[in-house]
Coordinates of C-alpha atoms in Angstrom, one line a residue:
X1 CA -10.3 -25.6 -23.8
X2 CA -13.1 -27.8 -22.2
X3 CA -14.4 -30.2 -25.2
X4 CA -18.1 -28.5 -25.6
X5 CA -16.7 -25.2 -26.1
X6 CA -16.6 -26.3 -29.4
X7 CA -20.3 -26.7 -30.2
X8 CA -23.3 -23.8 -30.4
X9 CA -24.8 -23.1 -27.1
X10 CA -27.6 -24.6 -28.6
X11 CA -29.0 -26.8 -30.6
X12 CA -32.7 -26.8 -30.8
X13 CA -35.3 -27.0 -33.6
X14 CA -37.4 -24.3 -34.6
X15 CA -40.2 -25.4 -32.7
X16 CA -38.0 -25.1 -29.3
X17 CA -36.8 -22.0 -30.7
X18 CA -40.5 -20.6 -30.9
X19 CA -41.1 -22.5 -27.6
X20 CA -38.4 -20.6 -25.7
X21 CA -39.0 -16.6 -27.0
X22 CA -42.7 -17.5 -25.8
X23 CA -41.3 -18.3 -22.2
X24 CA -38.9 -15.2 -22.4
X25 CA -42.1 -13.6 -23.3
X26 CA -44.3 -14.6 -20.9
X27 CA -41.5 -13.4 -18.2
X28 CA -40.8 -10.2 -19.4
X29 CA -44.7 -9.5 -19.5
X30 CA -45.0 -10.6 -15.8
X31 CA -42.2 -9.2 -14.5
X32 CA -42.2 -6.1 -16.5
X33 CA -44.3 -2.5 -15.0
X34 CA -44.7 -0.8 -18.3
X35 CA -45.0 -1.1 -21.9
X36 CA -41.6 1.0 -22.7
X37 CA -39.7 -1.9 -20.3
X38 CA -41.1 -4.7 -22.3
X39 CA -40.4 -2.9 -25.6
X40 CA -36.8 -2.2 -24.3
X41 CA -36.2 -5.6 -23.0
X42 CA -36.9 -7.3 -26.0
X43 CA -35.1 -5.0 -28.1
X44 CA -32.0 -6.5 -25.6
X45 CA -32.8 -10.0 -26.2
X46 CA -32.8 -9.4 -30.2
X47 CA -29.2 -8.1 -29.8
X48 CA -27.0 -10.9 -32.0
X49 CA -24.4 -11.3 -29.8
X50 CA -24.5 -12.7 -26.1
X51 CA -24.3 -9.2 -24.6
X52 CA -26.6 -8.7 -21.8
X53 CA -27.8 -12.7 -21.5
X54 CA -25.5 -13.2 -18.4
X55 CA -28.1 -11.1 -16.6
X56 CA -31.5 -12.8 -17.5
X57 CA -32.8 -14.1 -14.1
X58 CA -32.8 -18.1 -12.9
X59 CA -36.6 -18.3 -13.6
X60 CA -36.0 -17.7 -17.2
X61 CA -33.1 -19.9 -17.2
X62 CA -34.2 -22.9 -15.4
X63 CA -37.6 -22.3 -18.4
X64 CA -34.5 -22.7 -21.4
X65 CA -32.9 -25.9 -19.4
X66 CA -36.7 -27.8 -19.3
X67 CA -36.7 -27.1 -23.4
X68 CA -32.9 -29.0 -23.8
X69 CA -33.6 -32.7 -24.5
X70 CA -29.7 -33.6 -25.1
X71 CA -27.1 -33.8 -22.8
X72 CA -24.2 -32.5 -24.8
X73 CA -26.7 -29.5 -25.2
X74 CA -27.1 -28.7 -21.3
X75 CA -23.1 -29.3 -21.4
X76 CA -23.1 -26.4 -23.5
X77 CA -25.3 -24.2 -21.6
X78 CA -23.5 -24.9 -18.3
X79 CA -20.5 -23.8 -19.7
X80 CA -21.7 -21.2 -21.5
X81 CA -21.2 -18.4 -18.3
X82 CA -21.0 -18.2 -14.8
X83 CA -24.4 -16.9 -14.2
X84 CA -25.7 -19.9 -16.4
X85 CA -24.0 -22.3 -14.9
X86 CA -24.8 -21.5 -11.8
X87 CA -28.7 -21.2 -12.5
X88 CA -28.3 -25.1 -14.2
X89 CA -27.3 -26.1 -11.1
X90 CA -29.8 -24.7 -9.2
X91 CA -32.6 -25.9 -11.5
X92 CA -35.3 -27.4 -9.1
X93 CA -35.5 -30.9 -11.0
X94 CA -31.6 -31.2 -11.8
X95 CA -32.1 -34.8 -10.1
X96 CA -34.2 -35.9 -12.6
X97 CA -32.0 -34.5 -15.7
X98 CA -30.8 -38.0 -16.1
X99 CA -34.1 -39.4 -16.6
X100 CA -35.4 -36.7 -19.3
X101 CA -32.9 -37.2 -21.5
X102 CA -30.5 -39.4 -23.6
X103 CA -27.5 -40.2 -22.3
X104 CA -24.1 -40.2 -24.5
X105 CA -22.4 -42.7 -26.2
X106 CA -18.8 -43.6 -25.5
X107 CA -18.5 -45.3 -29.1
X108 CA -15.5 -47.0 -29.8
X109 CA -13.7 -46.0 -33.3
X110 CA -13.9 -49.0 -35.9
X111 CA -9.9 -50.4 -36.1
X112 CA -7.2 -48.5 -38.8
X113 CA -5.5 -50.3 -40.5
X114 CA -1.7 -49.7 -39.4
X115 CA 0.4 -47.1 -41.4
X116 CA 4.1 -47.3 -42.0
X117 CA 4.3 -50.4 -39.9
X118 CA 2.6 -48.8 -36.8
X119 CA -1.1 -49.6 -35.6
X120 CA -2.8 -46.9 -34.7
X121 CA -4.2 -46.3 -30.9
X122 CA -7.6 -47.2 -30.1
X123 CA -9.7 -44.0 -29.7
X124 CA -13.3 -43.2 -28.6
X125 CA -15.8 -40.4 -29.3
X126 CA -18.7 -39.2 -28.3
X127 CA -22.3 -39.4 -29.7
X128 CA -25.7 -38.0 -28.9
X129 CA -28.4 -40.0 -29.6
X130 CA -30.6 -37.0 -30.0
X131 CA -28.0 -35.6 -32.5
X132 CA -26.2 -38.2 -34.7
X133 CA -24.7 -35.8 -36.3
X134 CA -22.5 -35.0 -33.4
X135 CA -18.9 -36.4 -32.7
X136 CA -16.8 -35.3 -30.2
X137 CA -13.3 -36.6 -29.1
X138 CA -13.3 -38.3 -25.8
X139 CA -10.4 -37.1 -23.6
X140 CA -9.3 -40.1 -21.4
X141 CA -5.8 -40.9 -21.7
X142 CA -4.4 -43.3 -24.2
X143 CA -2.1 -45.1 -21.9
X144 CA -5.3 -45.7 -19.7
X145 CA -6.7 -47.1 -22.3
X146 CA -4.2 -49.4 -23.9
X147 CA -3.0 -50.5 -20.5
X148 CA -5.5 -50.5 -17.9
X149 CA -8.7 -52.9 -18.0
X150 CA -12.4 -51.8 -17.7
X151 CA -14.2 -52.6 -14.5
X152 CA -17.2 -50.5 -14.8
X153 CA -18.7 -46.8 -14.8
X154 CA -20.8 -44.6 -12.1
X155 CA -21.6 -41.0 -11.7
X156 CA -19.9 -40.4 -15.0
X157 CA -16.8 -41.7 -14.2
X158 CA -15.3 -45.1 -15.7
X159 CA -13.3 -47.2 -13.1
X160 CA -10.4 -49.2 -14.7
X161 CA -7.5 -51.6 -13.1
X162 CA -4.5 -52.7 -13.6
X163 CA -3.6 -55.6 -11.1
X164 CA -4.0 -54.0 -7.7
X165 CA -3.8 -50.5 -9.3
X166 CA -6.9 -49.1 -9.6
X167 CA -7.8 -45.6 -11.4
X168 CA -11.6 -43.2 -11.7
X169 CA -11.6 -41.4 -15.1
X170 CA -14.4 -38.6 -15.7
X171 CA -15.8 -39.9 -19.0
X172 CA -16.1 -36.5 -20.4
X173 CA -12.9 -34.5 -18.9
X174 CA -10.2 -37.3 -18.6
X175 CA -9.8 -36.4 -14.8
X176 CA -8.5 -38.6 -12.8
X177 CA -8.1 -40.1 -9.3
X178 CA -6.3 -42.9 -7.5
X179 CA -7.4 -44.7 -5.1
X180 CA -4.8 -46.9 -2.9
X181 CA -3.8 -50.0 -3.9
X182 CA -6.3 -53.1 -3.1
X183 CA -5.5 -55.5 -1.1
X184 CA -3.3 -59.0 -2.4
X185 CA -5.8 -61.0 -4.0
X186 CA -5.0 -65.1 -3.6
X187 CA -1.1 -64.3 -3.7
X188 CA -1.3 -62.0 -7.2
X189 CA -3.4 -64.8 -8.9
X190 CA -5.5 -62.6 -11.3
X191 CA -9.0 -62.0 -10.0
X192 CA -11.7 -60.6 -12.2
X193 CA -13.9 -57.5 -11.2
X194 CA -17.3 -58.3 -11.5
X195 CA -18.6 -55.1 -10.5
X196 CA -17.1 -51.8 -9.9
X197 CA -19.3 -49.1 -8.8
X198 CA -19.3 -45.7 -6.5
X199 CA -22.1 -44.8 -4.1
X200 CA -22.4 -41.3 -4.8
X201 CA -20.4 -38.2 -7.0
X202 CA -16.6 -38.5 -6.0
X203 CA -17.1 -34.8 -4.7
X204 CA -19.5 -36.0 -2.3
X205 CA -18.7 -36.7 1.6
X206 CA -20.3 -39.7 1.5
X207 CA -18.9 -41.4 -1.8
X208 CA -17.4 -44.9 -1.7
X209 CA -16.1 -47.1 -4.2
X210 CA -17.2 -50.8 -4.2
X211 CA -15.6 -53.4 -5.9
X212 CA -16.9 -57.1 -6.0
X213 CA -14.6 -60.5 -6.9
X214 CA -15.1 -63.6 -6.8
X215 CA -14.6 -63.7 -3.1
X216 CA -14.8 -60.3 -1.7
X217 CA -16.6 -57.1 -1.8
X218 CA -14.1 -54.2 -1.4
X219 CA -15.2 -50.7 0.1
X220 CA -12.9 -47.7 -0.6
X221 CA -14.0 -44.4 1.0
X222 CA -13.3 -41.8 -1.0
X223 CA -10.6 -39.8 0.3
X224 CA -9.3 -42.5 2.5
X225 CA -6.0 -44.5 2.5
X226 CA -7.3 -48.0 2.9
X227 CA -9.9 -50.6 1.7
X228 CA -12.2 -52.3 4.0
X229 CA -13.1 -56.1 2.6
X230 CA -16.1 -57.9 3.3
X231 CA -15.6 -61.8 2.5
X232 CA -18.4 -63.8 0.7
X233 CA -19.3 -67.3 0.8
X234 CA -21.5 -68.6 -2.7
X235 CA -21.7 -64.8 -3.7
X236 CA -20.7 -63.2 -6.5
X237 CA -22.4 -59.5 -6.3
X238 CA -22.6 -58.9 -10.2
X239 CA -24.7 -55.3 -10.0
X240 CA -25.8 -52.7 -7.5
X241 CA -28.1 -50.1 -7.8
X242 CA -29.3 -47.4 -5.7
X243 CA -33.4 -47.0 -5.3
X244 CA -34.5 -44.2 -3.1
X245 CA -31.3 -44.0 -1.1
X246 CA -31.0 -48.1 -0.4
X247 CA -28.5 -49.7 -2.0
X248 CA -29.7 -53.5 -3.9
X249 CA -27.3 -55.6 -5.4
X250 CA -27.9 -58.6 -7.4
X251 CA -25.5 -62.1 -7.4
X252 CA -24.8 -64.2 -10.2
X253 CA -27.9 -66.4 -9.0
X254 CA -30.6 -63.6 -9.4
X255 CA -30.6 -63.5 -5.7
X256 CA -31.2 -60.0 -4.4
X257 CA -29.5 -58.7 -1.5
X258 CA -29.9 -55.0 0.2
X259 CA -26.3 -53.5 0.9
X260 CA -25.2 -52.1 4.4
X261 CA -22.5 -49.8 4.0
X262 CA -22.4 -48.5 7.9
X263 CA -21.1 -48.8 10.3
X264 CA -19.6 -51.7 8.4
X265 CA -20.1 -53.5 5.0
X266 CA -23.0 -56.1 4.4
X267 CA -25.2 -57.8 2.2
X268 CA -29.0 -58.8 3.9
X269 CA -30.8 -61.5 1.4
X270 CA -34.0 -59.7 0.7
X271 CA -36.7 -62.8 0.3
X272 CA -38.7 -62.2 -2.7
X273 CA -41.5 -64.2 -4.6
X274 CA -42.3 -64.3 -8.0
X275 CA -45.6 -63.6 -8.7
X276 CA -46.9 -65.0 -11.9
X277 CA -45.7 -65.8 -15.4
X278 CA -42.6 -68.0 -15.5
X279 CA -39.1 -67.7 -13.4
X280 CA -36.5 -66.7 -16.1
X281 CA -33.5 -68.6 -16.5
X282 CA -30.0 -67.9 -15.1
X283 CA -29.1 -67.9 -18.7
X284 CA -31.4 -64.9 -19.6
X285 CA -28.6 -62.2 -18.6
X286 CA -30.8 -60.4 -16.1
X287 CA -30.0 -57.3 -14.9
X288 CA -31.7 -54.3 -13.4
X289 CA -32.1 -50.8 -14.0
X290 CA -33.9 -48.1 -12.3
X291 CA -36.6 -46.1 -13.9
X292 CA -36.7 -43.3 -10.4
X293 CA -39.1 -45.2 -8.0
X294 CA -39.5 -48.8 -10.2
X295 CA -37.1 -51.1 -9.9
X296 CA -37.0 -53.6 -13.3
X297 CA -35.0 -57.0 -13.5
X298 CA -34.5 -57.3 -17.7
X299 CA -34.3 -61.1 -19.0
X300 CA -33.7 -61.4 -22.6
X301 CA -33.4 -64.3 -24.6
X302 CA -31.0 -65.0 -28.2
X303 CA -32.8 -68.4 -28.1
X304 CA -36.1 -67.0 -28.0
X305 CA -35.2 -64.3 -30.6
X306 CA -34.3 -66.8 -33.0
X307 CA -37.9 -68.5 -32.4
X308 CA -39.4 -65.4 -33.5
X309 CA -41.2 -64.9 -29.5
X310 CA -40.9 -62.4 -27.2
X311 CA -37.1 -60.6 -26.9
X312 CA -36.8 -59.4 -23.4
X313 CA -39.6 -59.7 -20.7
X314 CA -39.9 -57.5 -17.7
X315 CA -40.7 -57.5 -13.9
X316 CA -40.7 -54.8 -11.6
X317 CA -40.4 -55.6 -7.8
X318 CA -42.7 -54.7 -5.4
X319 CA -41.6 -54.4 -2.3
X320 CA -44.7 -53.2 -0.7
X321 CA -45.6 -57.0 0.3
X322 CA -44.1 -58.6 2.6
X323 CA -42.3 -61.0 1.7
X324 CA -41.5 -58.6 -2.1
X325 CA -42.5 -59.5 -5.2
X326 CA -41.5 -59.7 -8.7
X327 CA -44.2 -58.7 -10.5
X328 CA -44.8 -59.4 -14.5
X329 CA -44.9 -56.3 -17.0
X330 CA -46.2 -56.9 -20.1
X331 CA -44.6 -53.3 -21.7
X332 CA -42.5 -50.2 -20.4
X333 CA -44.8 -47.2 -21.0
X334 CA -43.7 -44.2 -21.6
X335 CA -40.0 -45.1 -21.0
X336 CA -37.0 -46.4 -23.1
X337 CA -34.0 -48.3 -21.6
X338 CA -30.0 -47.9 -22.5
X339 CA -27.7 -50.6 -21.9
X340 CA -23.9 -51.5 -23.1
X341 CA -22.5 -54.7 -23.9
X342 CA -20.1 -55.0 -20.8
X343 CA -22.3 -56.3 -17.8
X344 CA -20.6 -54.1 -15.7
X345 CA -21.4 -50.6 -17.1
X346 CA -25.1 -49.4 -15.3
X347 CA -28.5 -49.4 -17.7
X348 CA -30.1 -46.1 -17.9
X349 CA -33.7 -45.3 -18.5
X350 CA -35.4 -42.2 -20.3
X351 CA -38.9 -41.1 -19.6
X352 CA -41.1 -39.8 -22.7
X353 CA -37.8 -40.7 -25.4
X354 CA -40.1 -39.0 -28.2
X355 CA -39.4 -36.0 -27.0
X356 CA -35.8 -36.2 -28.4
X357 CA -36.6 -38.6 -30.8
X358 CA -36.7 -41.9 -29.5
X359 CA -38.9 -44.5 -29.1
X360 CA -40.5 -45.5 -26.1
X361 CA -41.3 -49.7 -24.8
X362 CA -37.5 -50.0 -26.5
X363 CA -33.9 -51.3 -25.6
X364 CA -31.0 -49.5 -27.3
X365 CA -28.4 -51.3 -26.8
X366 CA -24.7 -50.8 -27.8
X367 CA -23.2 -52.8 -31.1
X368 CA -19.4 -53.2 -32.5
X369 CA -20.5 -52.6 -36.3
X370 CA -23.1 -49.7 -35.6
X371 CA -23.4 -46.9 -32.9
X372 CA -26.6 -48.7 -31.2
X373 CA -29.5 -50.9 -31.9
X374 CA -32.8 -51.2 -31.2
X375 CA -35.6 -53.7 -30.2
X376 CA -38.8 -53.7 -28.3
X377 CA -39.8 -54.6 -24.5
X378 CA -42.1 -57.1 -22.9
X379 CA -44.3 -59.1 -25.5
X380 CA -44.1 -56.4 -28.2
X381 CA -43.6 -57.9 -31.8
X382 CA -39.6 -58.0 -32.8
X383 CA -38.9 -53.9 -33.7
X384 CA -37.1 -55.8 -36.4
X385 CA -40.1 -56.6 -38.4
X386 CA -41.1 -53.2 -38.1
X387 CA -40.0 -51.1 -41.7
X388 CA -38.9 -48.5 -39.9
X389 CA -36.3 -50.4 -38.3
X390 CA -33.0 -51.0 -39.3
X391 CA -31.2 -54.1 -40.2
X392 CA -30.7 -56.9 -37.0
X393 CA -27.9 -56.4 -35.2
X394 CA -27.3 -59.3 -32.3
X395 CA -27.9 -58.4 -28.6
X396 CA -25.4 -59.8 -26.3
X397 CA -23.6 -59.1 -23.2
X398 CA -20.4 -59.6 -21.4
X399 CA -17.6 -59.3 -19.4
X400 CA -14.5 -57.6 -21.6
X401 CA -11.3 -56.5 -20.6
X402 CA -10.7 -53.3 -22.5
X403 CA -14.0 -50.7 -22.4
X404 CA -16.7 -51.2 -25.2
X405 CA -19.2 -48.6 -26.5
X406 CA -21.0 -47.8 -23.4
X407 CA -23.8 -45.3 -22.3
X408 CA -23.0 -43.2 -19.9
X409 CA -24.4 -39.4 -18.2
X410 CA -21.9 -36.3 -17.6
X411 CA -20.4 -36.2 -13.9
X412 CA -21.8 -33.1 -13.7
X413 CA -25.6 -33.9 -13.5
X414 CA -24.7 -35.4 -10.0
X415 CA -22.8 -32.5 -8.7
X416 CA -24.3 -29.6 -6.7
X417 CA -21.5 -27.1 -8.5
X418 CA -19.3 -26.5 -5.3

């Protein structure tokens, strides 16, 4: 039995619940001829069990999926029937699912003590951040994860290696597949993997894997026997991202490069100014994170935390100009931004976060001792200060060998159901 089976096909307040019999209303009073048909139809919908709600028609459907805020909640309607399955993929703004809500938490367990001699095996679960209530077994292998090391996550899958053995877990399901082996790396010398990341769902014809190392950036097409390897000089690709079909990766030097992928592998420096403000430090732990057309590069600061100035700032590149630009943001309307403490797992953004819940201008960010905290963006006082918050927790991230608690969106939100 698939994992979400065993939750409630929904979970929704009363004002969603009010919300959605208005929409079924609304449709049976458009679509209906006569006053007996409306009077019989919602006589069917009152029915206590589940009898007859296979047949309500896509419109209707796609109306209940725009009212689910949660992703373990549009899990559960998925799988709830064929005929609702089918209608959540075919939902016309499915692409932009992973922008409208939360995604889950892959939270590691805090460590048992051993019993009768024995320590017991790591495990992880799963929360919703629009739930906290929920807490759901995650189903990846424990020999995967007590033997293999982390390397990064993509399209809901987390990529782990083990030497030259490399292995694509979906995050929800446990499924796995293996690609070939890489290639030697400087005669079985350990390498790390600074960034490990696929180009598109592994179901798709066009999915690759990409792996960067100190001095190489490996390309596995999916399905393939072999790697390719493209050999760098100075460049350590620490992240790529995907904005409107081109693929940007960033180096350890905040140097931004667009990615070639055919007919062969490449990296292009992209020139960019910055344009006002001051140039963050290499020490600020930038990264970026897409927020669907904006690209942001995040900077945060421990040192300036502990001064009592501004956490994180922002810039959003603007590549209208010729050469582009990193332009200064002073706060992140309307949006709130997920990231984990491993710099190799992606940050995710979430449009309008009230709507669940959340808060929007703010970072949640993954912590050992608590499922996540929080802190404000751009020149907003410290969230800490605010008595609403709860206590500090310390912001930092890292490389780790062995996965941390890590945000991350169902596999299937990228598929197309085939």
């Amino acid at each position: 039995m698939d994992w979400w089976h065993i939750r409630p096909i929904f979970d929704l307040d009363d004002q969603d619940c009010v919300e959605m019999e208005r929409r079924i209303g609304e449709f049976v009073i458009m679509h209906s001829p006569s006053k007996r048909l409306i009077t019989s139809v919602s006589k069917r919908l009152a029915v206590s069990n589940l009898q007859g709600w296979a047949d309500l028609p896509d419109d209707l459907l796609h109306s209940i999926v725009a009212l689910l805020g949660s992703s373990i909640d549009l899990l559960a309607f998925a799988a709830t029937c064929r005929p609702w399955r089918a209608a959540f993929f075919s939902h016309p703004s499915k692409s932009t699912l992973c922008f409208s809500c939360p995604p889950v938490l892959i939270r590691k367990n805090p460590i048992q003590p051993p019993s009768n001699g024995h320590a017991k095996p790591q495990r992880f679960n799963l929360v919703d951040p629009s739930n906290t209530g929920t807490n759901y077994r995650c189903q990846i292998r424990e020999g995967i994860l007590q033997k293999f090391y982390f390397a990064g996550s993509s399209y809901g899958q987390l990529i782990f290696f083990r030497h030259r053995r490399c292995l694509v877990v979906d995050a929800f399901s446990g499924a796995e597949v293996s690609p070939p082996c890489l290639p030697e790396l400087n005669h079985n010398v350990f390498e790390p993997y600074y960034c490990s990341t696929l180009t598109a769902p592994l179901a798709s014809p066009s999915s690759r894997l990409l792996v960067s190392t100190k001095s190489s950036l490996f390309d596995w097409p999916v399905g393939s026997d072999s790697w390719s390897e493209l050999k760098l000089s100075n460049v350590q690709v620490r992240q790529i991202v995907e904005l409107n079909g081109q693929f940007i990766a960033m180096d350890d030097h905040m140097k931004i490069y667009t990615l070639q992928l055919a007919p062969q592998l490449g990296l292009q420096d992209l020139p960019i100014e910055w344009c006002g403000g001051k140039i963050p430090s290499m020490d600020s732990k930038p990264f970026l994170v897409v927020c669907r057309d904006m690209l942001l590069m995040v900077c945060y600061s421990l040192v300036s935390l502990l001064r009592g100035s501004s956490f994180c700032t922002l810039h959003r590149l603007e590549m209208s100009t010729n050469p582009a630009k990193w332009v200064e943001m002073k706060k992140l309307d309307n949006w709130a931004l997920f990231v984990a403490a491993d710099i190799r797992t992606p940050p995710f953004s979430c449009v309008n976060p009230e709507r669940w819940g959340g808060r929007t201008n703010c970072l949640y960010y993954t912590h050992h001792s608590e499922p996540w905290g929080v802190r404000w963006l751009g020149n907003e006082p410290d969230l800490t200060k605010d008595p609403s918050a709860s206590r500090d927790l310390v912001f930092g991230r890292n490389m780790w060998r062995y996965p941390q608690s890590l945000w991350v969106y169902p596999s299937m939100f990228y598929s197309d159901g085939k």
